Amino acid sequence: QARENRSNPLFFSHYDQAPILERYALLTRLRQALDDHSLDIFLQPKVELETGLLAGFEALVRWPQADGSYIRPDQFIPIAEHGGLIGELDLQVLDKTLQTIQLLQEQGIHTPVAFNASPLDLFEPSHFETMLRMISDSGINPTLLELEVTESRAMEEYDMISERLQQLMDMGVGVSIDDFGTGYSSLGHITHLAASTLKIDRSFVFRMEESTDAVHVVDMILRLSRRFSFKVVAEGVETDTQRKLLLELGCSIGQGYLFSPPLPVNDAVDWALHHSS
Ligand code: C2E
Ligand code: CA
Ligand code: CA
């Protein structure tokens, strides 16, 4: 009898099976959401730490549910990546982002909006070409668009990705390295990153108040960024103490709950109108 026999590959206990089925069900529903174009974006402001004024937006995907709630991306981005849906998802978000830039322009708000690209996207030549075509077809000023990508092991290994990021920058599109300081990004690598901006990961910002080590890491990232002319955005700023510390260290732009959570587009427009000079 297979019961309780975990070494039998044909046996899945209920416990083992549930997450797999759940993931499969999510993937099926996500496939449907993409077919229906029903994913939404929220916008989170990036602000000048000194004045609190708007410095840009980041578009973050949201998956609306029948009951009016939203599933957060951490719960489905990894599933989309493993299930082969991330490229399509990211293109739909790019499309929404381009439309939103248009809408902001119509409201007189001329601020850059960033979208997130999975590193997997940049490996896929047809995906990259579709991205370029969508950007040029939209007719928006490319300097109002920014791409955020986490530095992955892949990027250290393949010059191709740097070339693509450089190509975007040559068009005028901003390139931000997301979650900088974690994972595969090494400080030595900073000298030849094809990027205009580094986003300091929120785990460092979070620890700054308790740990002088975290302060030193942030300080070092900021010094290197100045040396190599990168703009810097601090993620996850939640307290005024963090804001002041960052300012003292020479960081001028931040993003986080202290200023605003990600907002539905209409609310973000209102926010922008109240936080522009
Ligand atoms: P991320 O790019 O690092 O985005 C920032 C995340 O931090 C967002 O979570 C945001 O809501 C959250 N956040 C903002 N301010 C604060 C703060 O002050 N404190 C804390 N604790 N958190 C804060 P969200 O929207 O759940 O997104 C999670 C991740 O999902 C993103 O991390 C990004 O890596 C990924 N993601 C989101 N949208 C997309 C997308 O369209 N495509 C891809 N490929 N990935 C996406
Ligand atoms: Ca991001
Ligand atoms: Ca981040």
mmCIF file of N, CA, C and O in Angstrom, residues 5 62 70 77 87 90 112 116 118 155 177 187 191 195 205 221 225 227 242 245 248-249 255:
data_model
loop_
_atom_site.group_PDB
_atom_site.id
_atom_site.type_symbol
_atom_site.label_atom_id
_atom_site.label_comp_id
_atom_site.label_asym_id
_atom_site.label_seq_id
_atom_site.Cartn_x
_atom_site.Cartn_y
_atom_site.Cartn_z
ATOM 1 N N ASN A 5 3.941 6.138 2.236
ATOM 2 C CA ASN A 5 5.226 5.760 1.657
ATOM 3 C C ASN A 5 5.756 6.904 0.787
ATOM 4 O O ASN A 5 5.457 7.007 -0.384
ATOM 5 N N ARG A 62 -1.638 44.313 -10.360
ATOM 6 C CA ARG A 62 -2.614 43.820 -9.391
ATOM 7 C C ARG A 62 -3.599 42.922 -10.122
ATOM 8 O O ARG A 62 -3.991 43.222 -11.255
ATOM 9 N N TYR A 70 -7.763 42.128 -4.290
ATOM 10 C CA TYR A 70 -6.686 41.958 -5.260
ATOM 11 C C TYR A 70 -5.694 40.919 -4.760
ATOM 12 O O TYR A 70 -5.384 40.892 -3.575
ATOM 13 N N ILE A 77 3.556 36.251 -9.412
ATOM 14 C CA ILE A 77 4.679 36.463 -10.332
ATOM 15 C C ILE A 77 5.558 35.210 -10.432
ATOM 16 O O ILE A 77 5.890 34.765 -11.544
ATOM 17 N N GLY A 87 6.153 36.644 -19.677
ATOM 18 C CA GLY A 87 6.402 37.538 -20.802
ATOM 19 C C GLY A 87 5.121 38.259 -21.212
ATOM 20 O O GLY A 87 5.095 39.479 -21.362
ATOM 21 N N ASP A 90 4.039 40.753 -18.494
ATOM 22 C CA ASP A 90 4.826 41.984 -18.503
ATOM 23 C C ASP A 90 4.473 42.881 -19.692
ATOM 24 O O ASP A 90 4.494 44.110 -19.579
ATOM 25 N N PRO A 112 8.072 60.559 -15.070
ATOM 26 C CA PRO A 112 8.335 59.214 -15.590
ATOM 27 C C PRO A 112 7.578 58.120 -14.851
ATOM 28 O O PRO A 112 7.352 58.223 -13.644
ATOM 29 N N ASN A 116 7.942 47.009 -14.357
ATOM 30 C CA ASN A 116 8.875 45.958 -13.962
ATOM 31 C C ASN A 116 8.986 44.918 -15.067
ATOM 32 O O ASN A 116 7.975 44.472 -15.614
ATOM 33 N N SER A 118 10.603 41.151 -15.899
ATOM 34 C CA SER A 118 11.306 39.966 -15.407
ATOM 35 C C SER A 118 12.596 39.806 -16.218
ATOM 36 O O SER A 118 12.598 40.029 -17.423
ATOM 37 N N MET A 155 22.339 38.228 -15.671
ATOM 38 C CA MET A 155 22.863 39.477 -16.210
ATOM 39 C C MET A 155 24.373 39.569 -16.081
ATOM 40 O O MET A 155 25.029 40.253 -16.844
ATOM 41 N N ILE A 177 18.036 49.403 -11.785
ATOM 42 C CA ILE A 177 18.341 48.085 -11.218
ATOM 43 C C ILE A 177 17.596 47.981 -9.889
ATOM 44 O O ILE A 177 17.834 48.750 -8.963
ATOM 45 N N LEU A 187 28.990 44.833 -5.803
ATOM 46 C CA LEU A 187 29.379 46.237 -5.895
ATOM 47 C C LEU A 187 30.437 46.457 -6.969
ATOM 48 O O LEU A 187 30.464 47.485 -7.622
ATOM 49 N N THR A 191 30.606 49.174 -12.016
ATOM 50 C CA THR A 191 31.338 49.987 -12.989
ATOM 51 C C THR A 191 30.816 49.814 -14.413
ATOM 52 O O THR A 191 30.919 50.715 -15.221
ATOM 53 N N ALA A 195 22.703 50.940 -16.779
ATOM 54 C CA ALA A 195 21.551 51.437 -16.021
ATOM 55 C C ALA A 195 21.733 52.911 -15.735
ATOM 56 O O ALA A 195 22.849 53.429 -15.748
ATOM 57 N N VAL A 205 17.037 49.691 3.904
ATOM 58 C CA VAL A 205 16.369 50.873 4.459
ATOM 59 C C VAL A 205 15.700 50.499 5.781
ATOM 60 O O VAL A 205 15.790 51.227 6.771
ATOM 61 N N ILE A 221 26.783 52.354 -1.101
ATOM 62 C CA ILE A 221 26.058 52.345 -2.387
ATOM 63 C C ILE A 221 25.919 53.774 -2.916
ATOM 64 O O ILE A 221 26.133 54.040 -4.097
ATOM 65 N N SER A 225 27.538 55.256 -6.271
ATOM 66 C CA SER A 225 26.605 55.784 -7.271
ATOM 67 C C SER A 225 27.015 57.173 -7.726
ATOM 68 O O SER A 225 26.934 57.490 -8.914
ATOM 69 N N ARG A 227 30.044 58.344 -7.633
ATOM 70 C CA ARG A 227 31.298 58.188 -8.371
ATOM 71 C C ARG A 227 31.012 57.774 -9.816
ATOM 72 O O ARG A 227 31.682 58.197 -10.737
ATOM 73 N N GLN A 242 14.009 57.302 8.850
ATOM 74 C CA GLN A 242 14.672 56.752 7.660
ATOM 75 C C GLN A 242 14.835 57.834 6.597
ATOM 76 O O GLN A 242 15.893 57.957 5.973
ATOM 77 N N LEU A 245 17.693 60.127 7.650
ATOM 78 C CA LEU A 245 18.979 59.434 7.518
ATOM 79 C C LEU A 245 19.416 59.376 6.055
ATOM 80 O O LEU A 245 20.578 59.649 5.721
ATOM 81 N N GLU A 248 20.630 62.698 4.901
ATOM 82 C CA GLU A 248 21.973 62.973 5.425
ATOM 83 C C GLU A 248 23.044 62.247 4.627
ATOM 84 O O GLU A 248 24.147 62.756 4.439
ATOM 85 N N LEU A 249 22.699 61.033 4.163
ATOM 86 C CA LEU A 249 23.671 60.248 3.402
ATOM 87 C C LEU A 249 23.753 60.688 1.941
ATOM 88 O O LEU A 249 24.560 60.172 1.174
ATOM 89 N N GLN A 255 10.817 56.072 -1.987
ATOM 90 C CA GLN A 255 9.521 55.501 -2.319
ATOM 91 C C GLN A 255 9.129 54.666 -1.108
ATOM 92 O O GLN A 255 9.972 53.987 -0.535
#
